[in-house]
Amino acid sequence: MSEVKTFSFADLTNHGSRDSLYLAVGGKVYDCTDFIDEHPGGEEVLLDEAGRDATESFEDVGHSDEAREIMYKMYVGDLKTDGSEKTKAKSASATTPKPIAAGESADSGRLVSWIKGFF
Protein backbone atom coordinates (compact mmCIF):
# COMPACT_ATOMS: atom_id res chain seq x y z
CA MET A 1 0.00 0.00 0.00
CA SER A 2 1.40 3.39 -0.94
CA GLU A 3 1.77 6.12 1.63
CA VAL A 4 -0.51 9.16 1.39
CA LYS A 5 1.36 12.35 0.55
CA THR A 6 0.87 15.19 3.01
CA PHE A 7 0.89 18.83 1.88
CA SER A 8 1.49 21.85 4.08
CA PHE A 9 -0.16 25.18 3.27
CA ALA A 10 3.25 26.30 1.94
CA ASP A 11 3.36 23.26 -0.37
CA LEU A 12 -0.14 24.04 -1.58
CA THR A 13 0.75 27.63 -2.47
CA ASN A 14 3.49 26.31 -4.77
CA HIS A 15 0.72 24.92 -6.98
CA GLY A 16 -1.23 28.09 -7.59
CA SER A 17 -0.93 28.53 -11.34
CA ARG A 18 -2.51 27.29 -14.57
CA ASP A 19 0.52 25.02 -15.08
CA SER A 20 0.18 23.38 -11.66
CA LEU A 21 -3.18 23.95 -9.99
CA TYR A 22 -3.86 22.24 -6.68
CA LEU A 23 -6.82 22.91 -4.40
CA ALA A 24 -7.62 21.70 -0.91
CA VAL A 25 -11.20 20.73 -0.12
CA GLY A 26 -12.16 19.22 3.20
CA GLY A 27 -8.58 18.49 4.19
CA LYS A 28 -7.83 16.67 0.93
CA VAL A 29 -5.59 18.02 -1.85
CA TYR A 30 -6.58 17.70 -5.51
CA ASP A 31 -4.52 18.29 -8.67
CA CYS A 32 -6.97 20.14 -10.92
CA THR A 33 -4.39 21.11 -13.58
CA ASP A 34 -5.85 18.89 -16.31
CA PHE A 35 -9.42 19.86 -15.40
CA ILE A 36 -9.10 23.63 -15.90
CA ASP A 37 -10.56 23.65 -19.43
CA GLU A 38 -13.30 21.16 -18.51
CA HIS A 39 -14.64 22.86 -15.37
CA PRO A 40 -18.33 23.68 -15.99
CA GLY A 41 -18.02 26.89 -13.95
CA GLY A 42 -15.16 28.16 -16.10
CA GLU A 43 -11.43 28.31 -15.58
CA GLU A 44 -11.58 31.57 -13.60
CA VAL A 45 -13.24 29.81 -10.68
CA LEU A 46 -10.39 27.33 -10.36
CA LEU A 47 -7.69 29.92 -10.97
CA ASP A 48 -9.13 32.17 -8.23
CA GLU A 49 -8.80 29.35 -5.70
CA ALA A 50 -5.52 27.87 -7.01
CA GLY A 51 -3.03 26.94 -4.31
CA ARG A 52 -5.53 27.53 -1.49
CA ASP A 53 -8.03 25.84 0.76
CA ALA A 54 -11.14 26.07 -1.41
CA THR A 55 -13.48 24.20 0.94
CA GLU A 56 -15.79 27.13 1.62
CA SER A 57 -16.08 28.11 -2.05
CA PHE A 58 -16.62 24.50 -3.10
CA GLU A 59 -19.35 23.90 -0.54
CA ASP A 60 -21.05 27.26 -1.15
CA VAL A 61 -21.67 26.29 -4.76
CA GLY A 62 -23.30 23.01 -3.75
CA HIS A 63 -21.41 20.68 -6.06
CA SER A 64 -23.15 17.51 -7.22
CA ASP A 65 -22.24 13.91 -6.49
CA GLU A 66 -20.85 13.76 -10.03
CA ALA A 67 -18.46 16.61 -9.26
CA ARG A 68 -17.29 14.76 -6.16
CA GLU A 69 -16.73 11.60 -8.22
CA ILE A 70 -14.59 13.55 -10.68
CA MET A 71 -12.58 14.94 -7.78
CA TYR A 72 -11.86 11.44 -6.54
CA LYS A 73 -9.63 10.87 -9.59
CA MET A 74 -7.71 14.11 -8.90
CA TYR A 75 -6.86 13.32 -5.25
CA VAL A 76 -3.11 13.61 -4.58
CA GLY A 77 -2.87 13.75 -0.78
CA ASP A 78 -3.96 15.28 2.50
CA LEU A 79 -3.58 18.83 3.79
CA LYS A 80 -1.47 18.95 6.94
CA THR A 81 -2.57 21.32 9.64
CA ASP A 82 -0.54 21.92 12.76
CA GLY A 83 -3.07 24.13 14.50
CA SER A 84 -1.21 27.34 13.71
CA GLU A 85 -2.84 27.69 10.32
CA LYS A 86 -6.57 28.16 10.06
CA THR A 87 -8.46 25.94 7.67
CA LYS A 88 -11.90 26.55 6.35
CA ALA A 89 -12.50 22.82 6.24
CA LYS A 90 -15.90 21.61 7.22
CA SER A 91 -16.57 17.96 7.89
CA ALA A 92 -14.20 15.86 5.79
CA SER A 93 -16.89 13.24 5.30
CA ALA A 94 -19.14 15.88 3.75
CA THR A 95 -16.53 16.93 1.22
CA THR A 96 -14.58 13.76 0.54
CA PRO A 97 -15.61 12.19 -2.75
CA LYS A 98 -17.02 8.69 -2.55
CA PRO A 99 -14.94 5.93 -4.16
CA ILE A 100 -16.09 4.73 -7.56
CA ALA A 101 -17.44 1.18 -7.56
CA ALA A 102 -15.57 -1.41 -9.61
CA GLY A 103 -16.79 -1.51 -13.19
CA GLU A 104 -18.25 1.99 -12.97
CA SER A 105 -16.78 5.07 -14.61
CA ALA A 106 -16.61 8.40 -12.83
CA ASP A 107 -19.37 9.91 -14.89
CA SER A 108 -21.40 6.77 -15.64
CA GLY A 109 -23.18 8.86 -18.23
CA ARG A 110 -24.66 11.20 -15.63
CA LEU A 111 -22.22 14.02 -16.30
CA VAL A 112 -22.94 13.80 -20.02
CA SER A 113 -26.66 13.93 -19.30
CA TRP A 114 -26.16 16.88 -17.00
CA ILE A 115 -24.13 18.78 -19.61
CA LYS A 116 -26.67 18.01 -22.34
CA GLY A 117 -29.28 19.74 -20.19
CA PHE A 118 -27.57 23.04 -20.98
CA PHE A 119 -28.01 22.67 -24.72
PDB file of C-alpha atoms in Angstrom:
ATOM      1  CA  MET A   1       0.000   0.000   0.000  1.00  0.00           C
ATOM      2  CA  SER A   2       1.404   3.395  -0.941  1.00  0.00           C
ATOM      3  CA  GLU A   3       1.773   6.122   1.627  1.00  0.00           C
ATOM      4  CA  VAL A   4      -0.510   9.158   1.394  1.00  0.00           C
ATOM      5  CA  LYS A   5       1.361  12.346   0.553  1.00  0.00           C
ATOM      6  CA  THR A   6       0.875  15.193   3.009  1.00  0.00           C
ATOM      7  CA  PHE A   7       0.890  18.828   1.881  1.00  0.00           C
ATOM      8  CA  SER A   8       1.488  21.852   4.084  1.00  0.00           C
ATOM      9  CA  PHE A   9      -0.156  25.178   3.274  1.00  0.00           C
ATOM     10  CA  ALA A  10       3.249  26.301   1.937  1.00  0.00           C
ATOM     11  CA  ASP A  11       3.362  23.263  -0.367  1.00  0.00           C
ATOM     12  CA  LEU A  12      -0.136  24.036  -1.575  1.00  0.00           C
ATOM     13  CA  THR A  13       0.748  27.631  -2.474  1.00  0.00           C
ATOM     14  CA  ASN A  14       3.493  26.306  -4.768  1.00  0.00           C
ATOM     15  CA  HIS A  15       0.718  24.923  -6.976  1.00  0.00           C
ATOM     16  CA  GLY A  16      -1.233  28.094  -7.593  1.00  0.00           C
ATOM     17  CA  SER A  17      -0.929  28.534 -11.345  1.00  0.00           C
ATOM     18  CA  ARG A  18      -2.506  27.286 -14.565  1.00  0.00           C
ATOM     19  CA  ASP A  19       0.522  25.020 -15.081  1.00  0.00           C
ATOM     20  CA  SER A  20       0.182  23.379 -11.656  1.00  0.00           C
ATOM     21  CA  LEU A  21      -3.176  23.945  -9.990  1.00  0.00           C
ATOM     22  CA  TYR A  22      -3.857  22.236  -6.678  1.00  0.00           C
ATOM     23  CA  LEU A  23      -6.825  22.913  -4.400  1.00  0.00           C
ATOM     24  CA  ALA A  24      -7.622  21.700  -0.907  1.00  0.00           C
ATOM     25  CA  VAL A  25     -11.199  20.727  -0.122  1.00  0.00           C
ATOM     26  CA  GLY A  26     -12.160  19.218   3.202  1.00  0.00           C
ATOM     27  CA  GLY A  27      -8.577  18.489   4.188  1.00  0.00           C
ATOM     28  CA  LYS A  28      -7.828  16.669   0.925  1.00  0.00           C
ATOM     29  CA  VAL A  29      -5.589  18.017  -1.854  1.00  0.00           C
ATOM     30  CA  TYR A  30      -6.577  17.700  -5.507  1.00  0.00           C
ATOM     31  CA  ASP A  31      -4.517  18.288  -8.666  1.00  0.00           C
ATOM     32  CA  CYS A  32      -6.966  20.137 -10.925  1.00  0.00           C
ATOM     33  CA  THR A  33      -4.392  21.107 -13.577  1.00  0.00           C
ATOM     34  CA  ASP A  34      -5.847  18.886 -16.311  1.00  0.00           C
ATOM     35  CA  PHE A  35      -9.422  19.861 -15.405  1.00  0.00           C
ATOM     36  CA  ILE A  36      -9.098  23.635 -15.902  1.00  0.00           C
ATOM     37  CA  ASP A  37     -10.560  23.651 -19.428  1.00  0.00           C
ATOM     38  CA  GLU A  38     -13.298  21.161 -18.511  1.00  0.00           C
ATOM     39  CA  HIS A  39     -14.639  22.856 -15.370  1.00  0.00           C
ATOM     40  CA  PRO A  40     -18.327  23.676 -15.992  1.00  0.00           C
ATOM     41  CA  GLY A  41     -18.019  26.886 -13.953  1.00  0.00           C
ATOM     42  CA  GLY A  42     -15.161  28.156 -16.099  1.00  0.00           C
ATOM     43  CA  GLU A  43     -11.427  28.311 -15.583  1.00  0.00           C
ATOM     44  CA  GLU A  44     -11.580  31.569 -13.600  1.00  0.00           C
ATOM     45  CA  VAL A  45     -13.241  29.808 -10.682  1.00  0.00           C
ATOM     46  CA  LEU A  46     -10.385  27.325 -10.360  1.00  0.00           C
ATOM     47  CA  LEU A  47      -7.691  29.922 -10.970  1.00  0.00           C
ATOM     48  CA  ASP A  48      -9.128  32.173  -8.232  1.00  0.00           C
ATOM     49  CA  GLU A  49      -8.801  29.345  -5.697  1.00  0.00           C
ATOM     50  CA  ALA A  50      -5.524  27.870  -7.006  1.00  0.00           C
ATOM     51  CA  GLY A  51      -3.034  26.936  -4.309  1.00  0.00           C
ATOM     52  CA  ARG A  52      -5.529  27.533  -1.490  1.00  0.00           C
ATOM     53  CA  ASP A  53      -8.034  25.841   0.762  1.00  0.00           C
ATOM     54  CA  ALA A  54     -11.142  26.067  -1.413  1.00  0.00           C
ATOM     55  CA  THR A  55     -13.484  24.203   0.938  1.00  0.00           C
ATOM     56  CA  GLU A  56     -15.786  27.132   1.620  1.00  0.00           C
ATOM     57  CA  SER A  57     -16.083  28.110  -2.049  1.00  0.00           C
ATOM     58  CA  PHE A  58     -16.618  24.497  -3.096  1.00  0.00           C
ATOM     59  CA  GLU A  59     -19.354  23.903  -0.535  1.00  0.00           C
ATOM     60  CA  ASP A  60     -21.053  27.263  -1.149  1.00  0.00           C
ATOM     61  CA  VAL A  61     -21.673  26.286  -4.762  1.00  0.00           C
ATOM     62  CA  GLY A  62     -23.298  23.012  -3.749  1.00  0.00           C
ATOM     63  CA  HIS A  63     -21.413  20.678  -6.058  1.00  0.00           C
ATOM     64  CA  SER A  64     -23.145  17.512  -7.221  1.00  0.00           C
ATOM     65  CA  ASP A  65     -22.244  13.909  -6.492  1.00  0.00           C
ATOM     66  CA  GLU A  66     -20.854  13.760 -10.033  1.00  0.00           C
ATOM     67  CA  ALA A  67     -18.457  16.609  -9.259  1.00  0.00           C
ATOM     68  CA  ARG A  68     -17.286  14.759  -6.160  1.00  0.00           C
ATOM     69  CA  GLU A  69     -16.731  11.601  -8.222  1.00  0.00           C
ATOM     70  CA  ILE A  70     -14.590  13.545 -10.680  1.00  0.00           C
ATOM     71  CA  MET A  71     -12.576  14.937  -7.777  1.00  0.00           C
ATOM     72  CA  TYR A  72     -11.858  11.439  -6.540  1.00  0.00           C
ATOM     73  CA  LYS A  73      -9.631  10.872  -9.590  1.00  0.00           C
ATOM     74  CA  MET A  74      -7.710  14.108  -8.899  1.00  0.00           C
ATOM     75  CA  TYR A  75      -6.860  13.318  -5.254  1.00  0.00           C
ATOM     76  CA  VAL A  76      -3.105  13.610  -4.582  1.00  0.00           C
ATOM     77  CA  GLY A  77      -2.869  13.751  -0.781  1.00  0.00           C
ATOM     78  CA  ASP A  78      -3.964  15.281   2.503  1.00  0.00           C
ATOM     79  CA  LEU A  79      -3.583  18.827   3.793  1.00  0.00           C
ATOM     80  CA  LYS A  80      -1.467  18.952   6.938  1.00  0.00           C
ATOM     81  CA  THR A  81      -2.566  21.317   9.635  1.00  0.00           C
ATOM     82  CA  ASP A  82      -0.540  21.916  12.758  1.00  0.00           C
ATOM     83  CA  GLY A  83      -3.068  24.130  14.496  1.00  0.00           C
ATOM     84  CA  SER A  84      -1.206  27.343  13.711  1.00  0.00           C
ATOM     85  CA  GLU A  85      -2.836  27.688  10.323  1.00  0.00           C
ATOM     86  CA  LYS A  86      -6.567  28.160  10.062  1.00  0.00           C
ATOM     87  CA  THR A  87      -8.460  25.938   7.673  1.00  0.00           C
ATOM     88  CA  LYS A  88     -11.902  26.553   6.346  1.00  0.00           C
ATOM     89  CA  ALA A  89     -12.495  22.821   6.240  1.00  0.00           C
ATOM     90  CA  LYS A  90     -15.900  21.607   7.216  1.00  0.00           C
ATOM     91  CA  SER A  91     -16.568  17.959   7.894  1.00  0.00           C
ATOM     92  CA  ALA A  92     -14.198  15.863   5.792  1.00  0.00           C
ATOM     93  CA  SER A  93     -16.887  13.241   5.298  1.00  0.00           C
ATOM     94  CA  ALA A  94     -19.138  15.884   3.753  1.00  0.00           C
ATOM     95  CA  THR A  95     -16.530  16.929   1.219  1.00  0.00           C
ATOM     96  CA  THR A  96     -14.576  13.765   0.537  1.00  0.00           C
ATOM     97  CA  PRO A  97     -15.614  12.192  -2.755  1.00  0.00           C
ATOM     98  CA  LYS A  98     -17.016   8.693  -2.549  1.00  0.00           C
ATOM     99  CA  PRO A  99     -14.940   5.925  -4.158  1.00  0.00           C
ATOM    100  CA  ILE A 100     -16.095   4.731  -7.561  1.00  0.00           C
ATOM    101  CA  ALA A 101     -17.438   1.184  -7.556  1.00  0.00           C
ATOM    102  CA  ALA A 102     -15.572  -1.411  -9.613  1.00  0.00           C
ATOM    103  CA  GLY A 103     -16.794  -1.508 -13.190  1.00  0.00           C
ATOM    104  CA  GLU A 104     -18.247   1.994 -12.966  1.00  0.00           C
ATOM    105  CA  SER A 105     -16.783   5.075 -14.613  1.00  0.00           C
ATOM    106  CA  ALA A 106     -16.606   8.401 -12.829  1.00  0.00           C
ATOM    107  CA  ASP A 107     -19.369   9.911 -14.885  1.00  0.00           C
ATOM    108  CA  SER A 108     -21.401   6.766 -15.638  1.00  0.00           C
ATOM    109  CA  GLY A 109     -23.180   8.861 -18.229  1.00  0.00           C
ATOM    110  CA  ARG A 110     -24.661  11.195 -15.627  1.00  0.00           C
ATOM    111  CA  LEU A 111     -22.218  14.016 -16.304  1.00  0.00           C
ATOM    112  CA  VAL A 112     -22.937  13.798 -20.022  1.00  0.00           C
ATOM    113  CA  SER A 113     -26.664  13.933 -19.300  1.00  0.00           C
ATOM    114  CA  TRP A 114     -26.161  16.881 -17.004  1.00  0.00           C
ATOM    115  CA  ILE A 115     -24.128  18.785 -19.606  1.00  0.00           C
ATOM    116  CA  LYS A 116     -26.672  18.011 -22.344  1.00  0.00           C
ATOM    117  CA  GLY A 117     -29.280  19.737 -20.186  1.00  0.00           C
ATOM    118  CA  PHE A 118     -27.572  23.038 -20.978  1.00  0.00           C
ATOM    119  CA  PHE A 119     -28.010  22.672 -24.722  1.00  0.00           C
TER     120      PHE A 119
END
